[in-house]
Short mmCIF file of C-alpha atoms and ligand atoms in Angstrom, two decimals:
data_model
loop_
_atom_site.label_atom_id
_atom_site.label_comp_id
_atom_site.label_asym_id
_atom_site.label_seq_id
_atom_site.Cartn_x
_atom_site.Cartn_y
_atom_site.Cartn_z
CA UNK A 360 118.90 91.94 130.37
CA UNK A 361 119.83 91.42 126.80
CA UNK A 362 116.29 92.54 125.79
CA UNK A 363 116.70 95.82 127.71
CA UNK A 364 119.98 96.46 126.23
CA UNK A 365 118.58 96.01 122.82
CA UNK A 366 115.73 98.29 123.31
CA UNK A 367 117.96 101.06 124.82
CA UNK A 368 120.22 100.77 121.75
CA UNK A 369 117.01 101.15 119.64
CA UNK A 370 116.04 104.33 121.56
CA UNK A 371 119.44 105.83 121.07
CA UNK A 372 119.43 104.90 117.24
CA UNK A 373 116.11 106.47 117.05
CA UNK A 374 117.11 109.57 118.90
CA UNK A 375 120.13 109.85 116.63
CA UNK A 376 118.18 109.50 113.17
CA UNK A 377 115.52 111.90 114.43
CA UNK A 378 118.24 114.53 115.18
CA UNK A 379 119.88 114.02 112.06
CA UNK A 380 116.32 114.47 110.34
CA UNK A 381 116.00 117.76 112.29
CA UNK A 382 119.31 118.84 111.08
CA UNK A 383 118.29 118.20 107.51
CA UNK A 384 115.13 120.18 108.09
CA UNK A 385 117.03 123.21 109.11
CA UNK A 386 119.49 122.64 106.28
CA UNK A 387 116.49 122.78 103.74
CA UNK A 388 114.26 125.08 105.63
CA UNK A 389 115.63 128.46 104.52
CA UNK A 390 116.83 127.76 101.13
CA UNK A 391 115.41 128.26 97.85
CA UNK A 392 113.31 126.99 95.98
CA UNK A 393 110.63 127.61 98.51
CA UNK A 394 107.35 125.82 97.95
CA UNK A 395 105.02 128.72 98.97
CA UNK A 396 101.86 127.30 97.47
CA UNK A 397 102.20 124.07 99.22
CA UNK A 398 103.14 125.81 102.56
CA UNK A 399 99.96 127.95 102.40
CA UNK A 400 97.76 124.83 101.48
CA UNK A 401 99.39 122.97 104.48
CA UNK A 402 98.77 125.70 106.96
CA UNK A 403 95.06 125.79 105.81
CA UNK A 404 94.90 122.04 106.15
CA UNK A 405 96.52 121.99 109.43
CA UNK A 406 94.68 125.01 110.79
CA UNK A 407 91.26 123.96 109.54
CA UNK A 408 91.49 120.32 110.37
CA UNK A 409 92.06 120.84 114.10
CA UNK A 410 90.44 124.25 114.82
CA UNK A 411 87.11 122.88 115.77
CA UNK A 412 88.47 120.30 118.16
CA UNK A 413 90.84 122.77 119.77
CA UNK A 414 88.20 125.34 120.21
CA UNK A 415 85.92 122.86 121.73
CA UNK A 416 88.49 121.28 124.12
CA UNK A 417 89.51 124.75 125.14
CA UNK A 418 86.16 125.81 126.02
CA UNK A 419 85.42 122.65 128.08
CA UNK A 420 88.72 123.10 129.74
CA UNK A 421 87.81 126.43 130.68
CA UNK A 422 84.39 125.56 132.18
CA UNK A 423 86.04 122.53 134.07
CA UNK A 424 88.79 124.42 135.53
CA UNK A 425 86.56 127.14 136.70
CA UNK A 426 83.98 124.84 138.32
CA UNK A 427 86.61 122.91 140.07
CA UNK A 428 88.47 125.98 141.49
CA UNK A 429 85.46 127.74 142.49
CA UNK A 430 84.91 125.96 145.87
CA UNK A 431 88.49 126.40 146.97
CA UNK A 432 88.79 130.17 145.77
CA UNK A 433 85.57 130.72 147.83
CA UNK A 434 87.11 129.09 151.02
CA UNK A 435 90.01 131.26 150.72
CA UNK A 436 87.87 134.26 150.07
CA UNK A 437 89.63 134.80 146.68
CA UNK A 438 86.81 134.26 144.41
CA UNK A 439 87.40 137.71 142.81
CA UNK A 440 90.75 136.42 141.60
CA UNK A 441 89.09 133.90 139.17
CA UNK A 442 90.08 135.59 135.91
CA UNK A 443 93.66 136.07 137.18
CA UNK A 444 93.98 132.41 138.06
CA UNK A 445 92.37 131.01 134.76
CA UNK A 446 94.21 133.16 132.61
CA UNK A 447 97.61 132.48 133.91
CA UNK A 448 96.92 128.70 134.03
CA UNK A 449 95.53 128.78 130.50
CA UNK A 450 98.32 130.89 129.00
CA UNK A 451 101.32 129.24 130.73
CA UNK A 452 100.31 125.76 130.65
CA UNK A 453 97.04 124.40 129.87
CA UNK A 454 96.36 125.92 126.50
CA UNK A 455 99.87 125.21 125.02
CA UNK A 456 100.00 121.63 126.31
CA UNK A 457 96.36 120.52 125.73
CA UNK A 458 96.53 122.05 122.41
CA UNK A 459 99.78 120.46 121.46
CA UNK A 460 98.65 117.10 122.41
CA UNK A 461 95.43 117.28 120.59
CA UNK A 462 97.46 118.24 117.49
CA UNK A 463 100.04 115.56 118.03
CA UNK A 464 97.05 113.11 118.01
CA UNK A 465 95.27 114.87 114.85
CA UNK A 466 97.96 116.44 112.77
CA UNK A 467 100.93 114.14 113.65
CA UNK A 468 99.32 111.00 113.01
CA UNK A 469 97.61 112.59 109.81
CA UNK A 470 101.12 113.43 108.45
CA UNK A 471 102.66 110.28 109.37
CA UNK A 472 99.94 108.33 107.61
CA UNK A 473 99.93 110.53 104.58
CA UNK A 474 103.76 110.66 103.99
CA UNK A 475 103.86 106.84 104.92
CA UNK A 476 101.28 106.06 102.27
CA UNK A 477 103.05 108.25 99.68
CA UNK A 478 106.26 106.37 100.59
CA UNK A 479 104.87 102.98 100.25
CA UNK A 480 103.04 103.76 96.80
CA UNK A 481 106.33 105.29 95.45
CA UNK A 482 104.75 108.77 95.04
CA UNK A 483 107.88 110.08 97.05
CA UNK A 484 110.13 108.24 94.43
CA UNK A 485 107.98 109.80 91.57
CA UNK A 486 108.53 113.32 92.99
CA UNK A 487 112.13 112.71 93.29
CA UNK A 488 112.56 111.74 89.48
CA UNK A 489 110.39 114.66 88.20
CA UNK A 490 112.96 117.12 89.53
CA UNK A 491 111.16 118.04 92.64
CA UNK A 492 112.96 117.55 95.82
CA UNK A 493 110.41 115.58 98.01
CA UNK A 494 112.08 116.52 101.24
CA UNK A 495 111.41 120.31 100.44
CA UNK A 496 107.93 119.84 99.00
CA UNK A 497 106.55 117.49 101.70
CA UNK A 498 108.66 118.01 104.80
CA UNK A 499 109.70 121.35 104.84
CA UNK A 500 106.22 122.80 104.10
CA UNK A 501 104.70 120.65 106.75
CA UNK A 502 107.04 121.38 109.52
CA UNK A 503 106.89 125.11 108.79
CA UNK A 504 103.17 124.87 108.66
CA UNK A 505 103.21 123.15 112.13
CA UNK A 506 105.53 125.78 113.49
CA UNK A 507 103.34 128.58 112.31
CA UNK A 508 99.72 127.12 113.00
CA UNK A 509 100.28 125.52 116.33
CA UNK A 510 100.92 128.89 118.13
CA UNK A 511 97.87 130.28 116.54
CA UNK A 512 95.77 127.47 117.61
CA UNK A 513 97.23 127.76 121.19
CA UNK A 514 96.08 131.38 121.27
CA UNK A 515 92.50 130.32 119.96
CA UNK A 516 92.32 127.75 122.66
CA UNK A 517 93.46 130.31 125.47
CA UNK A 518 90.85 132.82 124.25
CA UNK A 519 88.10 130.31 124.27
CA UNK A 520 89.01 128.89 127.51
CA UNK A 521 88.87 131.96 129.30
CA UNK A 522 85.49 132.50 127.53
CA UNK A 523 84.30 129.23 128.98
CA UNK A 524 85.49 130.33 132.40
CA UNK A 525 83.58 133.62 132.09
CA UNK A 526 80.51 131.58 131.20
CA UNK A 527 80.73 129.70 134.44
CA UNK A 528 81.39 132.97 136.42
CA UNK A 529 78.59 134.98 134.71
CA UNK A 530 75.87 132.29 135.83
CA UNK A 531 77.17 132.50 139.45
CA UNK A 532 77.97 136.06 139.97
CA UNK A 533 77.80 139.63 138.69
CA UNK A 534 80.57 139.97 136.09
CA UNK A 535 80.61 141.33 132.67
CA UNK A 536 82.82 140.03 129.68
CA UNK A 537 84.75 143.18 129.63
CA UNK A 538 85.44 143.12 133.37
CA UNK A 539 86.45 139.55 133.22
CA UNK A 540 88.78 139.88 130.36
CA UNK A 541 90.09 143.34 131.78
CA UNK A 542 91.12 141.44 134.91
CA UNK A 543 92.42 138.54 133.10
CA UNK A 544 94.80 140.69 130.91
CA UNK A 545 95.76 142.69 133.92
CA UNK A 546 97.00 139.68 135.75
CA UNK A 547 99.28 138.47 132.85
CA UNK A 548 102.83 139.66 132.77
CA UNK A 549 105.49 139.65 130.08
CA UNK A 550 107.07 136.79 132.09
CA UNK A 551 103.85 134.72 131.36
CA UNK A 552 103.41 135.53 127.83
CA UNK A 553 106.88 135.47 126.26
CA UNK A 554 108.24 131.94 127.35
CA UNK A 555 104.78 130.36 126.84
CA UNK A 556 104.64 131.80 123.38
CA UNK A 557 108.08 130.69 122.44
CA UNK A 558 107.58 127.04 123.49
CA UNK A 559 104.50 126.85 121.32
CA UNK A 560 106.78 127.32 118.25
CA UNK A 561 108.97 124.24 119.43
CA UNK A 562 105.61 122.38 120.14
CA UNK A 563 105.00 122.89 116.42
CA UNK A 564 108.35 121.81 115.45
CA UNK A 565 108.09 118.68 117.47
CA UNK A 566 104.80 117.54 116.01
CA UNK A 567 105.71 118.36 112.49
CA UNK A 568 109.27 116.72 112.58
CA UNK A 569 108.06 113.57 114.30
CA UNK A 570 105.16 113.10 112.03
CA UNK A 571 107.14 113.68 109.05
CA UNK A 572 110.15 111.67 110.11
CA UNK A 573 107.74 108.60 110.91
CA UNK A 574 105.98 108.94 107.45
CA UNK A 575 108.99 109.44 105.45
CA UNK A 576 110.99 106.50 106.76
CA UNK A 577 107.77 104.32 106.98
CA UNK A 578 108.46 100.71 106.24
CA UNK A 579 106.98 98.86 103.23
CA UNK A 580 103.31 97.63 103.45
CA UNK A 581 100.07 98.91 104.62
CA UNK A 582 101.08 97.85 108.34
CA UNK A 583 104.13 100.27 107.97
CA UNK A 584 101.66 103.10 107.31
CA UNK A 585 99.56 102.39 110.42
CA UNK A 586 102.50 102.06 112.64
CA UNK A 587 104.04 105.32 111.35
CA UNK A 588 100.82 107.09 112.25
CA UNK A 589 100.67 105.44 115.65
CA UNK A 590 104.40 105.96 116.67
CA UNK A 591 104.14 109.50 115.51
CA UNK A 592 101.70 110.21 118.04
CA UNK A 593 103.47 108.28 120.87
CA UNK A 594 106.83 109.86 120.21
CA UNK A 595 105.54 113.31 119.79
CA UNK A 596 103.42 113.22 122.81
CA UNK A 597 106.42 112.18 124.95
CA UNK A 598 108.72 114.85 123.42
CA UNK A 599 106.22 117.50 124.08
CA UNK A 600 106.20 117.03 127.70
CA UNK A 601 109.91 116.93 127.62
CA UNK A 602 110.07 120.18 125.56
CA UNK A 603 107.53 121.51 128.01
CA UNK A 604 109.68 120.77 130.96
CA UNK A 605 112.72 122.10 129.56
CA UNK A 606 110.97 125.26 128.57
CA UNK A 607 109.40 125.93 132.00
CA UNK A 608 112.79 125.31 133.47
CA UNK A 609 114.57 127.66 131.26
CA UNK A 610 112.18 130.40 131.91
CA UNK A 611 112.48 129.89 135.47
CA UNK A 612 116.16 130.15 135.33
CA UNK A 613 115.96 133.25 133.01
CA UNK A 614 113.63 135.16 135.30
CA UNK A 615 115.32 134.10 138.40
CA UNK A 616 118.48 135.95 137.36
CA UNK B 77 118.76 89.11 65.60
CA UNK B 78 118.37 92.15 63.57
CA UNK B 79 119.06 94.07 66.70
CA UNK B 80 122.47 92.16 67.20
CA UNK B 81 123.47 93.68 63.64
CA UNK B 82 122.42 97.12 64.92
CA UNK B 83 124.79 96.87 67.85
CA UNK B 84 127.73 95.83 65.73
CA UNK B 85 126.88 98.71 63.28
CA UNK B 86 128.58 101.02 65.79
CA UNK B 87 125.61 102.70 67.42
CA UNK B 88 126.41 104.06 70.89
CA UNK B 89 124.19 102.76 73.61
CA UNK B 90 121.65 105.10 75.47
CA UNK B 91 122.06 103.29 78.57
CA UNK B 92 124.99 101.13 79.66
CA UNK B 93 125.27 99.40 82.88
CA UNK B 94 128.52 97.54 83.96
CA UNK B 95 128.88 95.16 86.88
CA UNK B 96 126.20 96.68 88.90
CA UNK B 97 126.00 95.40 92.55
CA UNK B 98 123.58 96.29 95.17
CA UNK B 99 122.99 94.41 98.61
CA UNK B 100 120.69 95.15 101.45
CA UNK B 101 122.61 93.89 104.65
CA UNK B 102 123.17 90.14 103.93
CA UNK B 103 120.69 90.13 101.01
CA UNK B 104 123.03 90.25 97.78
CA UNK B 105 120.29 91.28 95.33
CA UNK B 106 122.38 92.38 92.33
CA UNK B 107 125.86 91.05 91.83
CA UNK B 108 127.30 92.28 88.56
CA UNK B 109 124.62 93.18 86.31
CA UNK B 110 125.36 94.24 82.81
CA UNK B 111 123.14 95.85 80.22
CA UNK B 112 123.26 97.93 77.02
CA UNK B 113 120.13 99.68 75.63
CA UNK B 114 120.40 101.01 72.03
CA UNK B 115 118.18 103.69 70.48
CA UNK B 116 114.85 102.64 69.35
CA UNK B 117 114.96 99.22 71.30
CA UNK B 118 112.37 97.80 73.48
CA UNK B 119 114.31 95.66 76.01
CA UNK B 120 112.55 93.56 78.45
CA UNK B 121 114.03 92.32 81.71
CA UNK B 122 112.57 89.21 82.84
CA UNK B 123 112.92 88.03 86.39
CA UNK B 124 110.81 86.31 89.04
CA UNK B 125 109.31 88.48 91.79
CA UNK B 126 111.67 89.46 94.34
CA UNK B 127 114.67 88.95 92.01
CA UNK B 128 115.63 92.50 92.09
CA UNK B 129 114.07 94.04 88.97
CA UNK B 130 112.92 97.10 90.81
CA UNK B 131 115.96 97.47 92.70
CA UNK B 132 117.76 97.57 89.22
CA UNK B 133 115.88 100.24 87.55
CA UNK B 134 115.90 102.23 90.90
CA UNK B 135 119.80 102.08 90.86
CA UNK B 136 119.68 103.24 87.38
CA UNK B 137 118.31 106.65 87.97
CA UNK B 138 119.62 107.02 91.45
CA UNK B 139 116.54 106.35 93.53
CA UNK B 140 118.74 103.90 95.22
CA UNK B 141 122.48 104.18 95.53
CA UNK B 142 124.28 101.08 94.02
CA UNK B 143 127.10 99.56 95.80
CA UNK B 144 129.38 99.57 92.79
CA UNK B 145 129.48 99.32 89.15
CA UNK B 146 129.15 102.04 86.37
CA UNK B 147 125.94 103.29 84.90
CA UNK B 148 126.01 105.63 81.80
CA UNK B 149 122.81 107.34 80.56
CA UNK B 150 122.97 109.41 77.31
CA UNK B 151 126.85 109.48 77.87
CA UNK B 152 126.81 110.81 81.28
CA UNK B 153 128.13 108.78 84.24
CA UNK B 154 125.17 108.84 86.46
CA UNK B 155 126.90 107.69 89.77
CA UNK B 156 128.94 110.86 90.12
CA UNK B 157 126.53 113.47 88.90
CA UNK B 158 125.52 116.49 91.02
CA UNK B 159 121.97 117.12 91.82
CA UNK B 160 121.38 119.58 88.94
CA UNK B 161 122.77 117.43 86.13
CA UNK B 162 121.06 114.42 87.63
CA UNK B 163 117.84 116.37 87.40
CA UNK B 164 118.60 117.19 83.77
CA UNK B 165 119.24 113.49 83.05
CA UNK B 166 116.06 112.50 84.73
CA UNK B 167 113.88 114.69 82.53
CA UNK B 168 115.19 112.71 79.57
CA UNK B 169 114.31 109.31 81.36
CA UNK B 170 110.76 108.72 82.09
CA UNK B 171 109.75 106.33 84.71
CA UNK B 172 106.38 104.53 85.04
CA UNK B 173 105.96 103.22 88.52
CA UNK B 174 104.80 99.55 89.57
CA UNK B 175 101.72 100.95 91.19
CA UNK B 176 101.19 104.05 89.01
CA UNK B 177 102.29 106.29 91.93
CA UNK B 178 99.92 108.94 91.03
CA UNK B 179 99.85 111.75 93.75
CA UNK B 180 96.49 110.96 95.51
CA UNK B 181 96.03 114.44 96.93
CA UNK B 182 96.05 115.97 93.37
CA UNK B 183 93.68 115.96 90.46
CA UNK B 184 94.71 114.28 87.30
CA UNK B 185 95.30 117.78 85.86
CA UNK B 186 97.88 118.72 88.86
CA UNK B 187 99.43 115.34 88.57
CA UNK B 188 100.35 116.10 84.86
CA UNK B 189 101.24 119.51 85.85
CA UNK B 190 103.74 118.39 88.60
CA UNK B 191 106.66 117.20 86.48
CA UNK B 192 106.36 120.54 84.45
CA UNK B 193 106.88 122.83 87.40
CA UNK B 194 110.64 122.35 87.73
CA UNK B 195 111.26 121.95 84.01
CA UNK B 196 113.83 124.45 82.56
CA UNK B 197 111.70 125.37 79.62
CA UNK B 198 108.34 125.37 81.38
CA UNK B 199 105.47 126.59 79.43
CA UNK B 200 102.77 128.50 81.30
CA UNK B 201 99.09 129.24 81.28
CA UNK B 202 97.33 128.37 78.11
CA UNK B 203 100.13 126.65 76.50
CA UNK B 204 100.61 124.42 79.58
CA UNK B 205 96.92 123.62 79.85
CA UNK B 206 97.00 122.66 76.03
CA UNK B 207 100.01 120.42 76.43
CA UNK B 208 98.23 118.57 79.36
CA UNK B 209 95.15 117.98 77.45
CA UNK B 210 96.97 116.90 74.43
CA UNK B 211 99.07 114.39 76.55
CA UNK B 212 95.93 113.11 78.22
CA UNK B 213 94.12 112.74 74.79
CA UNK B 214 97.11 110.62 73.59
CA UNK B 215 96.26 108.12 76.08
CA UNK B 216 92.35 108.28 75.65
CA UNK B 217 91.64 109.98 79.06
CA UNK B 218 90.96 113.63 78.28
CA UNK B 219 87.52 113.41 80.29
CA UNK B 220 89.25 112.41 83.38
CA UNK B 221 91.17 115.58 83.80
CA UNK B 222 89.29 116.88 86.81
CA UNK B 223 89.04 113.52 88.55
CA UNK B 224 91.07 112.48 91.69
CA UNK B 225 93.16 109.40 91.50
CA UNK B 226 90.84 107.48 93.90
CA UNK B 227 88.01 107.90 91.34
CA UNK B 228 90.04 106.04 88.48
CA UNK B 229 90.05 102.34 87.83
CA UNK B 230 93.39 100.42 87.73
CA UNK B 231 93.66 100.78 83.94
CA UNK B 232 92.90 104.32 84.01
CA UNK B 233 95.52 105.08 86.69
CA UNK B 234 98.09 103.28 84.55
CA UNK B 235 97.10 105.52 81.59
CA UNK B 236 97.42 108.73 83.68
CA UNK B 237 100.75 107.61 84.94
CA UNK B 238 101.96 106.95 81.40
CA UNK B 239 100.75 110.37 80.35
CA UNK B 240 102.46 112.08 83.40
CA UNK B 241 105.69 110.22 82.24
CA UNK B 242 105.34 111.15 78.74
CA UNK B 243 104.51 114.87 79.29
CA UNK B 244 108.25 115.74 79.43
CA UNK B 245 108.90 113.89 76.16
CA UNK B 246 111.61 111.68 77.58
CA UNK B 247 114.01 110.03 75.13
CA UNK B 248 114.13 106.77 77.27
CA UNK B 249 111.24 105.29 79.31
CA UNK B 250 111.62 102.82 82.12
CA UNK B 251 108.61 100.76 82.79
CA UNK B 252 108.41 98.81 86.12
CA UNK B 253 105.89 96.18 85.67
CA UNK B 254 103.46 98.05 83.51
CA UNK B 255 100.72 95.47 83.49
CA UNK B 256 100.86 94.07 87.12
CA UNK B 257 97.65 94.14 88.96
CA UNK B 258 95.63 94.57 85.75
CA UNK B 259 93.12 92.00 84.21
CA UNK B 260 94.41 90.63 80.90
CA UNK B 261 92.20 92.60 78.94
CA UNK B 262 93.42 95.80 80.34
CA UNK B 263 96.87 94.41 80.35
CA UNK B 264 96.71 94.21 76.51
CA UNK B 265 95.23 97.71 76.10
CA UNK B 266 98.25 99.03 77.93
CA UNK B 267 100.63 97.13 76.12
CA UNK B 268 99.15 98.30 72.93
CA UNK B 269 99.04 101.67 74.10
CA UNK B 270 102.89 101.61 74.95
CA UNK B 271 103.59 100.37 71.56
CA UNK B 272 101.67 102.83 69.76
CA UNK B 273 102.93 105.88 71.70
CA UNK B 274 106.42 104.38 71.24
CA UNK B 275 105.99 104.57 67.45
CA UNK B 276 104.50 107.94 67.47
CA UNK B 277 107.30 109.55 69.79
CA UNK B 278 110.26 107.30 68.84
CA UNK B 279 111.17 106.51 72.48
CA UNK B 280 113.46 103.85 73.60
CA UNK B 281 112.17 101.62 76.31
CA UNK B 282 113.51 99.20 79.21
CA UNK B 283 110.55 97.11 80.35
CA UNK B 284 110.74 95.36 83.55
CA UNK B 285 108.09 92.50 83.93
CA UNK B 286 107.38 88.92 84.74
CA UNK B 287 104.37 89.01 82.42
CA UNK B 288 105.36 86.70 79.56
CA UNK B 289 102.63 87.90 77.43
CA UNK B 290 103.74 91.48 77.81
CA UNK B 291 107.38 90.28 77.13
CA UNK B 292 106.44 88.35 74.07
CA UNK B 293 104.46 91.31 72.35
CA UNK B 294 106.64 94.38 73.35
CA UNK B 295 110.19 93.04 73.41
CA UNK B 296 112.90 93.38 70.52
CA UNK B 297 115.34 91.79 72.92
CA UNK B 298 114.80 89.91 76.39
CA UNK B 299 117.37 89.86 79.19
CA UNK B 300 116.83 87.31 81.99
CA UNK B 301 117.73 88.67 85.48
CA UNK B 302 118.62 85.60 87.60
CA UNK B 303 120.82 85.35 90.58
CA UNK B 304 121.57 89.02 90.38
CA UNK B 305 123.17 88.84 86.97
CA UNK B 306 122.06 89.20 83.36
CA UNK B 307 121.67 85.34 83.25
CA UNK B 308 120.65 84.96 79.62
CA UNK B 309 120.04 87.31 76.61
CA UNK B 310 118.32 87.13 73.10
CA UNK B 311 115.15 87.62 71.40
CA UNK B 312 111.98 86.17 72.85
CA UNK B 313 111.94 83.42 70.25
CA UNK B 314 115.58 82.55 70.81
CA UNK B 315 115.06 82.24 74.49
CA UNK B 316 111.86 80.34 74.22
CA UNK B 317 113.86 77.63 72.48
CA UNK B 318 116.70 77.68 75.01
CA UNK B 319 117.63 74.31 76.43
CA UNK B 320 118.88 75.99 79.76
CA UNK B 321 116.57 74.74 82.55
CA UNK B 322 116.59 78.16 84.30
CA UNK B 323 115.53 79.89 81.06
CA UNK B 324 112.96 77.17 80.14
CA UNK B 325 111.38 77.57 83.58
CA UNK B 326 110.24 81.17 82.60
CA UNK B 327 108.71 79.89 79.39
CA UNK B 328 107.22 76.66 80.79
CA UNK B 329 103.93 77.90 81.77
CA UNK B 330 103.45 79.90 78.48
CA UNK B 331 104.47 77.25 76.19
CA UNK B 332 102.08 74.76 78.03
CA UNK B 333 99.43 77.20 77.38
CA UNK B 334 100.25 77.85 73.68
CA UNK B 335 100.98 74.23 72.66
CA UNK B 336 98.74 72.37 74.81
N1 ADP C 830 114.56 99.36 100.44
C1 ADP C 830 114.91 98.11 100.68
N2 ADP C 830 115.46 97.59 101.66
C2 ADP C 830 115.74 96.30 101.99
N3 ADP C 830 115.63 95.40 101.08
C3 ADP C 830 115.03 95.57 99.83
C4 ADP C 830 114.61 97.08 99.63
N4 ADP C 830 114.18 97.18 98.36
C5 ADP C 830 114.01 95.99 97.94
N5 ADP C 830 114.71 95.03 98.67
C6 ADP C 830 114.79 93.58 98.71
O1 ADP C 830 115.55 93.42 97.26
C7 ADP C 830 114.89 92.29 96.78
C8 ADP C 830 114.53 92.65 95.35
O2 ADP C 830 113.26 93.47 95.50
P1 ADP C 830 112.61 94.05 94.07
O3 ADP C 830 113.61 94.77 93.18
O4 ADP C 830 111.47 94.88 94.76
O5 ADP C 830 112.08 92.84 93.41
P2 ADP C 830 111.22 92.77 92.11
O6 ADP C 830 111.96 91.92 91.08
O7 ADP C 830 109.96 92.01 92.42
O8 ADP C 830 110.89 94.16 91.53
C9 ADP C 830 113.78 91.68 97.74
O9 ADP C 830 114.51 90.56 98.38
C10 ADP C 830 113.56 92.70 98.70
O10 ADP C 830 113.38 92.36 99.82
MG1 MG C 831 109.25 95.27 91.55
#
């Protein structure tokens, strides 16, 4: 009982600290001096590091989804609706969530470990004394880079996912790439695209903030660095699902009105 | 002894710490530390590992917030400074970190350029490049300019870190264990380099260490940090003859080594 109370308190404390860290980010995110060069470098790093993984996963998800849907669609005599089905599934849910989870694993843990080791080896202190605000240089740039790059990676994942789906379809039936994508885009409505895109910005925010928070406050020693990377992945994965749920709920309410 | 005269000759201290306290939870690390650092001096603070040496110099430049006490650097009361003035003071006070703290995602050149980027009188282009080369030359590492920190040995890292500290031409340099983690020969090289640069540039230093060889060679004056206070103070020779058992403990090993 005591143990449960203790860990509950721990969770609340963590939520509080994470919120105040997020507040600190927004406090510094729009003010000068802005570290443009570092932002561009981070965007490149983050995009480049995970692009291949995201593309490969997206493509395979497209293949698998189509293979598994096919029998049922044929049973219902709806196999012509495959592009509609896959595009909506990808754009609304699969693309954003799968990409975000992969990025939480790849980018979030990378940021956690990098900032953690900079903290432990006093590099963050060294920045502070040389007149550069380390929060702006390290945290603000990385979080912005995530907010910018995650949505782009999601779009890339959606595109190759549908390509994968087309690949399966083309081996089974008479469908051209143009026709497939034509149907796919036709099926999508603003109601699919807008909320799905908005939530990816929040996914980026979550991945960036949690990775930075864990690294920036990592405890001393190399064990601290490892646990910073590890807990960055765990916490951001959990939060991603929470944000996803809230986003879907909000979109639902919004469009119901 | 000579220094004692200097103090009474009315020179103003560059750094003055009065009754500094700092604790972490129940762990009272500093409980009323006092110090004065006069122009041109090399003051060594001796203390066992974990005695709060790093905490002390981090409080000095506000990398940590002290609980109470007064800190004056170059006539400014550091505790109450706004960020901008604090940054100004920090350009006058160099800090050599315990583990060198080189930015490991940047080359040696970028490491040296980093402190210059926010400097008010920043030089650019060719002039900046020249300054970087010249500073690296002064620590004997001009060839390493395009290497990454991971490619450097411990001694080379310490030299680059020293160059990165010197590039802003600080009036005061704080050294956090400049010789830790280095073999005796490299340690000695670093000590000689510190002394030589000091002579050339006329900086004043506060050196924190538990390395007695380093303390003996570098110091004009030694302060022993014990139980969170400035427990004893004097020249190296004076302290090495002290009868106080706690002070003797520091000199025990080295006296045995020197005198058999
Ligand atoms: N950020 C911190 N949080 C909690 N305790 C700390 C922190 N930094 C240092 N300490 C504690 O302060 C004491 C002195 O540490 P330090 O100044 O690093 O010793 P040293 O003299 O070896 O440099 C140690 O007991 C250490 O545990
Ligand atoms: Mg220390």
